[in-house]
Amino acid sequence: MALRPIDNALPTTSERFKKQAKMLVPIKKKASEFGVNDENKAPLPPSADASIDYIPSENLKAFQDPESNIQNLVEGLDSKDWVMVCESLNDARRFSLYHSTLLLPILEKVILVVVKAMKNPRSALCKTSIMAASDIFNAFGEKLLDSGAFDQLLLQLLLKASQDKKFVCEEADKSLNAMVKSIAPLPLLQKLRGYVNHANPRVRAKAAISISNSVLKMGLEEIKEFGLVTLLQMAADLLNDRLPDAREAARSIVFSIYKAFAENEEQNQEAWQSFCQTNLPPIHAQSMIKVISSHSK
């Protein structure tokens, strides 16, 4: 019985010679691949990313006929063409700035599209959606808290502000600042407090900065309404965080708490020490006391 050749065995000498000779034959290019002169060949069109313009808010214009454009906006946001979605997000920004009453009925849908676009790996689409979020914050403020999509929007902004792409991170920071400026501190702190214990240290740090900026806007009565003890415990967790940004934000929060606490206390340092020791574990209480004592020296 004849043996079958083994596929991975070395070929005989004559077979190897034939195969090597075949490899030496130059491959002819198709006439369509090269012209007479390669330098005369038309360049490839630029990628779609390069054609996306990041338009500052102040350069956006109002619609001449916003009532008819609102339907086009809905269709554009539903498009499967990401470039068209980018253009529609810019249109949503225009509606936010100049025709917010027309955008309000479909605001929930717009926010969901913004959130979806932030998750997209295309940087152009992601950044455009973050810019849209900033303009939406400035236009609608606390009305956004009524949206079921607000929590998703907040999470995505914290995640984008925590990533390595600098231009996306910086844009997300701007959007978080717009959020803090446009929404009252008390309801916003209720949304942010859960992120103090987030698994991602960068997210914790970004949340801490937003919490700190919100607390700076609060008066004595607002801080007491939120709860001195609650705020103290949040600051204590952040004061021992891994990242310096979180710790620095925590120190700012501690100063705000102490200022509110000391309003009606004559013996500030002693009363503060007792307050911390009563409401915190010993190691955390000592850290809080040290922050104030070091600042007072």
Tab-separated table of C-alpha atoms in Angstrom:
chain	number	residue	atom	x	y	z
A	1	MET	CA	0.000	0.000	0.000
A	2	ALA	CA	1.401	3.404	-1.017
A	3	LEU	CA	2.123	5.845	1.773
A	4	ARG	CA	0.352	9.202	1.636
A	5	PRO	CA	2.634	12.215	1.620
A	6	ILE	CA	2.867	14.108	4.896
A	7	ASP	CA	1.688	17.739	4.487
A	8	ASN	CA	4.269	19.261	6.822
A	9	ALA	CA	7.236	17.173	5.540
A	10	LEU	CA	10.070	18.895	3.681
A	11	PRO	CA	9.691	18.693	-0.108
A	12	THR	CA	12.253	16.846	-2.196
A	13	THR	CA	15.210	18.766	-3.622
A	14	SER	CA	13.613	19.266	-7.038
A	15	GLU	CA	10.380	20.475	-5.461
A	16	ARG	CA	12.228	22.939	-3.230
A	17	PHE	CA	14.107	24.303	-6.246
A	18	LYS	CA	10.895	24.817	-8.169
A	19	LYS	CA	9.211	26.581	-5.286
A	20	GLN	CA	12.181	28.871	-4.647
A	21	ALA	CA	12.399	29.756	-8.328
A	22	LYS	CA	8.721	30.623	-8.284
A	23	MET	CA	9.238	32.990	-5.378
A	24	LEU	CA	11.871	34.941	-7.312
A	25	VAL	CA	9.400	35.932	-10.024
A	26	PRO	CA	8.469	39.599	-9.422
A	27	ILE	CA	4.813	40.329	-8.829
A	28	LYS	CA	3.388	42.607	-11.454
A	29	LYS	CA	1.261	45.459	-10.226
A	30	LYS	CA	-2.079	46.052	-11.795
A	31	ALA	CA	-2.279	49.003	-14.124
A	32	SER	CA	-4.922	50.511	-11.864
A	33	GLU	CA	-2.563	50.545	-8.863
A	34	PHE	CA	0.064	52.757	-10.420
A	35	GLY	CA	-0.132	55.417	-13.054
A	36	VAL	CA	2.661	56.456	-15.375
A	37	ASN	CA	3.969	58.718	-12.620
A	38	ASP	CA	3.117	57.812	-9.000
A	39	GLU	CA	3.552	61.431	-7.932
A	40	ASN	CA	0.580	62.308	-10.128
A	41	LYS	CA	-1.665	59.867	-8.315
A	42	ALA	CA	-4.517	61.584	-6.478
A	43	PRO	CA	-4.105	61.383	-2.689
A	44	LEU	CA	-6.522	59.389	-0.595
A	45	PRO	CA	-9.367	61.414	0.910
A	46	PRO	CA	-8.851	62.449	4.562
A	47	SER	CA	-10.488	60.366	7.256
A	48	ALA	CA	-13.906	61.410	8.493
A	49	ASP	CA	-12.473	62.266	11.918
A	50	ALA	CA	-10.410	65.025	10.337
A	51	SER	CA	-13.559	66.656	8.915
A	52	ILE	CA	-15.294	67.101	12.295
A	53	ASP	CA	-15.188	70.662	13.618
A	54	TYR	CA	-15.228	71.276	17.365
A	55	ILE	CA	-17.275	74.465	17.491
A	56	PRO	CA	-17.064	76.646	20.628
A	57	SER	CA	-20.448	77.537	22.110
A	58	GLU	CA	-20.000	81.222	21.344
A	59	ASN	CA	-19.638	80.432	17.624
A	60	LEU	CA	-22.882	78.497	17.351
A	61	LYS	CA	-25.741	80.344	15.651
A	62	ALA	CA	-29.499	80.317	16.131
A	63	PHE	CA	-31.767	78.623	13.586
A	64	GLN	CA	-33.721	80.846	11.235
A	65	ASP	CA	-36.622	78.393	11.277
A	66	PRO	CA	-36.232	76.329	14.470
A	67	GLU	CA	-39.723	74.776	14.296
A	68	SER	CA	-38.937	72.978	11.044
A	69	ASN	CA	-35.388	72.092	12.135
A	70	ILE	CA	-36.485	70.282	15.282
A	71	GLN	CA	-37.852	67.339	13.262
A	72	ASN	CA	-34.602	67.125	11.305
A	73	LEU	CA	-32.778	66.993	14.641
A	74	VAL	CA	-34.730	63.930	15.755
A	75	GLU	CA	-33.992	62.145	12.476
A	76	GLY	CA	-30.301	63.071	12.624
A	77	LEU	CA	-29.901	61.790	16.171
A	78	ASP	CA	-31.377	58.449	15.066
A	79	SER	CA	-28.947	58.140	12.158
A	80	LYS	CA	-26.544	55.208	11.887
A	81	ASP	CA	-24.000	57.547	10.272
A	82	TRP	CA	-21.795	58.779	13.116
A	83	VAL	CA	-20.792	61.924	11.209
A	84	MET	CA	-24.464	62.874	10.908
A	85	VAL	CA	-24.909	62.190	14.623
A	86	CYS	CA	-22.029	64.615	15.305
A	87	GLU	CA	-23.721	67.269	13.209
A	88	SER	CA	-27.021	66.636	14.966
A	89	LEU	CA	-25.370	66.948	18.384
A	90	ASN	CA	-24.067	70.347	17.324
A	91	ASP	CA	-27.620	71.214	16.262
A	92	ALA	CA	-28.824	70.086	19.692
A	93	ARG	CA	-26.331	72.513	21.185
A	94	ARG	CA	-27.820	75.297	19.064
A	95	PHE	CA	-31.292	74.429	20.278
A	96	SER	CA	-30.042	74.409	23.879
A	97	LEU	CA	-28.535	77.853	23.537
A	98	TYR	CA	-31.230	79.603	21.499
A	99	HIS	CA	-34.415	77.515	21.340
A	100	SER	CA	-34.437	75.529	24.592
A	101	THR	CA	-38.249	75.427	24.844
A	102	LEU	CA	-38.399	73.468	21.587
A	103	LEU	CA	-35.762	71.017	22.823
A	104	LEU	CA	-37.362	70.395	26.212
A	105	PRO	CA	-40.004	67.865	25.008
A	106	ILE	CA	-37.308	65.635	23.506
A	107	LEU	CA	-34.615	66.372	26.120
A	108	GLU	CA	-34.688	62.829	27.501
A	109	LYS	CA	-34.002	61.396	24.049
A	110	VAL	CA	-31.207	63.891	23.426
A	111	ILE	CA	-29.505	62.990	26.716
A	112	LEU	CA	-29.675	59.280	25.889
A	113	VAL	CA	-28.029	59.959	22.519
A	114	VAL	CA	-25.354	62.057	24.276
A	115	VAL	CA	-24.656	59.200	26.703
A	116	LYS	CA	-24.477	56.649	23.882
A	117	ALA	CA	-22.111	58.887	21.906
A	118	MET	CA	-19.811	59.265	24.928
A	119	LYS	CA	-19.391	55.495	24.963
A	120	ASN	CA	-18.418	55.451	21.285
A	121	PRO	CA	-14.709	54.696	20.629
A	122	ARG	CA	-14.540	57.492	18.029
A	123	SER	CA	-12.902	60.420	19.797
A	124	ALA	CA	-14.599	62.994	17.533
A	125	LEU	CA	-18.066	61.713	18.414
A	126	CYS	CA	-17.178	61.368	22.083
A	127	LYS	CA	-15.827	64.922	22.396
A	128	THR	CA	-18.774	66.422	20.494
A	129	SER	CA	-21.203	64.694	22.848
A	130	ILE	CA	-19.346	66.065	25.896
A	131	MET	CA	-19.514	69.578	24.438
A	132	ALA	CA	-23.241	69.040	23.939
A	133	ALA	CA	-23.582	68.012	27.595
A	134	SER	CA	-21.984	71.295	28.704
A	135	ASP	CA	-24.417	73.395	26.680
A	136	ILE	CA	-27.349	71.306	27.919
A	137	PHE	CA	-26.260	71.862	31.534
A	138	ASN	CA	-26.014	75.615	30.979
A	139	ALA	CA	-29.434	75.735	29.313
A	140	PHE	CA	-31.492	73.443	31.543
A	141	GLY	CA	-29.695	73.266	34.904
A	142	GLU	CA	-31.750	71.510	37.563
A	143	LYS	CA	-34.397	70.404	35.052
A	144	LEU	CA	-31.939	67.673	34.105
A	145	LEU	CA	-32.393	66.083	37.525
A	146	ASP	CA	-35.899	65.119	36.440
A	147	SER	CA	-34.462	63.064	33.597
A	148	GLY	CA	-34.097	59.356	34.142
A	149	ALA	CA	-30.923	59.516	32.076
A	150	PHE	CA	-29.133	62.004	34.355
A	151	ASP	CA	-27.404	59.301	36.402
A	152	GLN	CA	-26.047	57.701	33.226
A	153	LEU	CA	-24.836	61.087	32.003
A	154	LEU	CA	-23.050	61.814	35.284
A	155	LEU	CA	-21.338	58.430	35.283
A	156	GLN	CA	-20.104	58.812	31.708
A	157	LEU	CA	-18.735	62.298	32.387
A	158	LEU	CA	-16.827	61.048	35.433
A	159	LEU	CA	-15.453	58.131	33.399
A	160	LYS	CA	-14.417	60.355	30.480
A	161	ALA	CA	-12.784	62.843	32.840
A	162	SER	CA	-10.778	59.931	34.248
A	163	GLN	CA	-9.385	58.523	31.007
A	164	ASP	CA	-5.979	58.996	29.392
A	165	LYS	CA	-7.003	60.899	26.245
A	166	LYS	CA	-6.114	64.420	27.318
A	167	PHE	CA	-8.429	66.346	25.010
A	168	VAL	CA	-11.408	64.187	25.996
A	169	CYS	CA	-10.496	64.389	29.682
A	170	GLU	CA	-10.207	68.189	29.584
A	171	GLU	CA	-13.555	68.535	27.823
A	172	ALA	CA	-15.220	66.300	30.411
A	173	ASP	CA	-13.727	68.433	33.213
A	174	LYS	CA	-15.291	71.515	31.610
A	175	SER	CA	-18.639	69.759	31.423
A	176	LEU	CA	-18.479	68.716	35.086
A	177	ASN	CA	-17.730	72.329	36.015
A	178	ALA	CA	-20.731	73.462	33.959
A	179	MET	CA	-22.840	70.909	35.837
A	180	VAL	CA	-21.701	72.215	39.237
A	181	LYS	CA	-22.362	75.831	38.241
A	182	SER	CA	-25.823	75.169	36.814
A	183	ILE	CA	-27.288	72.782	39.414
A	184	ALA	CA	-27.996	73.609	43.059
A	185	PRO	CA	-25.531	71.949	45.474
A	186	LEU	CA	-27.966	69.981	47.634
A	187	PRO	CA	-29.583	67.778	44.969
A	188	LEU	CA	-26.278	67.433	43.122
A	189	LEU	CA	-24.456	66.224	46.234
A	190	GLN	CA	-27.072	63.514	46.611
A	191	LYS	CA	-26.132	62.313	43.126
A	192	LEU	CA	-22.376	62.584	43.689
A	193	ARG	CA	-22.043	61.080	47.167
A	194	GLY	CA	-22.165	57.481	45.937
A	195	TYR	CA	-19.021	57.994	43.840
A	196	VAL	CA	-16.889	58.616	46.937
A	197	ASN	CA	-16.596	54.819	47.184
A	198	HIS	CA	-16.288	54.051	43.464
A	199	ALA	CA	-13.836	51.273	42.574
A	200	ASN	CA	-11.949	53.489	40.098
A	201	PRO	CA	-9.656	55.905	42.027
A	202	ARG	CA	-9.719	58.426	39.179
A	203	VAL	CA	-13.506	58.503	39.246
A	204	ARG	CA	-13.380	59.046	43.018
A	205	ALA	CA	-10.986	61.964	42.511
A	206	LYS	CA	-13.151	63.610	39.843
A	207	ALA	CA	-16.242	63.158	41.993
A	208	ALA	CA	-14.379	64.629	44.969
A	209	ILE	CA	-13.514	67.751	42.988
A	210	SER	CA	-17.155	68.218	41.955
A	211	ILE	CA	-18.288	67.672	45.546
A	212	SER	CA	-15.752	70.210	46.797
A	213	ASN	CA	-16.856	72.801	44.222
A	214	SER	CA	-20.494	72.226	45.154
A	215	VAL	CA	-19.799	72.606	48.865
A	216	LEU	CA	-18.020	75.901	48.200
A	217	LYS	CA	-21.332	77.233	46.831
A	218	MET	CA	-23.253	76.237	49.958
A	219	GLY	CA	-24.165	78.492	52.826
A	220	LEU	CA	-24.298	77.489	56.470
A	221	GLU	CA	-27.956	76.467	56.350
A	222	GLU	CA	-27.470	74.351	53.218
A	223	ILE	CA	-24.528	72.510	54.758
A	224	LYS	CA	-26.568	71.803	57.868
A	225	GLU	CA	-29.506	70.667	55.735
A	226	PHE	CA	-27.322	68.196	53.891
A	227	GLY	CA	-25.845	67.111	57.219
A	228	LEU	CA	-22.566	68.083	58.847
A	229	VAL	CA	-21.933	64.513	59.927
A	230	THR	CA	-22.702	63.099	56.461
A	231	LEU	CA	-20.351	65.609	54.840
A	232	LEU	CA	-17.715	64.936	57.489
A	233	GLN	CA	-17.780	61.188	56.796
A	234	MET	CA	-17.541	61.753	53.020
A	235	ALA	CA	-14.525	64.016	53.517
A	236	ALA	CA	-12.892	61.508	55.858
A	237	ASP	CA	-13.082	58.765	53.233
A	238	LEU	CA	-11.568	61.030	50.577
A	239	LEU	CA	-8.871	62.392	52.885
A	240	ASN	CA	-7.278	58.933	52.948
A	241	ASP	CA	-7.635	58.291	49.219
A	242	ARG	CA	-4.769	57.104	47.004
A	243	LEU	CA	-4.841	60.035	44.603
A	244	PRO	CA	-3.643	63.530	45.600
A	245	ASP	CA	-6.509	65.233	43.717
A	246	ALA	CA	-9.031	63.449	45.911
A	247	ARG	CA	-7.122	64.317	49.078
A	248	GLU	CA	-6.823	67.983	48.088
A	249	ALA	CA	-10.551	68.160	47.359
A	250	ALA	CA	-11.223	66.509	50.721
A	251	ARG	CA	-9.187	69.183	52.527
A	252	SER	CA	-11.268	71.880	50.840
A	253	ILE	CA	-14.436	70.122	52.020
A	254	VAL	CA	-13.063	69.911	55.583
A	255	PHE	CA	-12.410	73.667	55.655
A	256	SER	CA	-15.996	74.319	54.536
A	257	ILE	CA	-17.357	71.964	57.211
A	258	TYR	CA	-15.227	73.571	59.906
A	259	LYS	CA	-16.328	77.054	58.876
A	260	ALA	CA	-19.971	76.019	59.177
A	261	PHE	CA	-19.353	74.138	62.427
A	262	ALA	CA	-17.495	77.010	64.069
A	263	GLU	CA	-20.234	79.578	63.424
A	264	ASN	CA	-21.888	78.964	66.795
A	265	GLU	CA	-18.980	77.457	68.732
A	266	GLU	CA	-16.852	79.549	71.093
A	267	GLN	CA	-14.116	76.990	71.715
A	268	ASN	CA	-13.581	76.072	68.086
A	269	GLN	CA	-10.616	73.705	68.290
A	270	GLU	CA	-11.822	71.719	71.304
A	271	ALA	CA	-15.384	71.478	70.037
A	272	TRP	CA	-14.131	70.429	66.596
A	273	GLN	CA	-11.957	67.715	68.115
A	274	SER	CA	-14.898	66.360	70.093
A	275	PHE	CA	-17.177	66.505	67.042
A	276	CYS	CA	-14.726	64.509	64.920
A	277	GLN	CA	-14.028	61.929	67.607
A	278	THR	CA	-17.744	61.403	68.183
A	279	ASN	CA	-18.624	60.814	64.528
A	280	LEU	CA	-15.526	59.158	63.037
A	281	PRO	CA	-13.207	56.217	63.718
A	282	PRO	CA	-10.150	57.334	65.735
A	283	ILE	CA	-7.692	57.303	62.801
A	284	HIS	CA	-10.043	59.337	60.582
A	285	ALA	CA	-10.863	61.746	63.394
A	286	GLN	CA	-7.180	62.399	63.949
A	287	SER	CA	-6.697	63.169	60.253
A	288	MET	CA	-9.548	65.696	60.289
A	289	ILE	CA	-8.248	67.381	63.438
A	290	LYS	CA	-4.785	67.591	61.900
A	291	VAL	CA	-6.071	69.312	58.752
A	292	ILE	CA	-7.578	72.181	60.771
A	293	SER	CA	-4.769	72.460	63.306
A	294	SER	CA	-2.138	72.572	60.539
A	295	HIS	CA	-4.093	75.243	58.689
A	296	SER	CA	-4.496	77.361	61.826
A	297	LYS	CA	-0.765	77.532	62.551
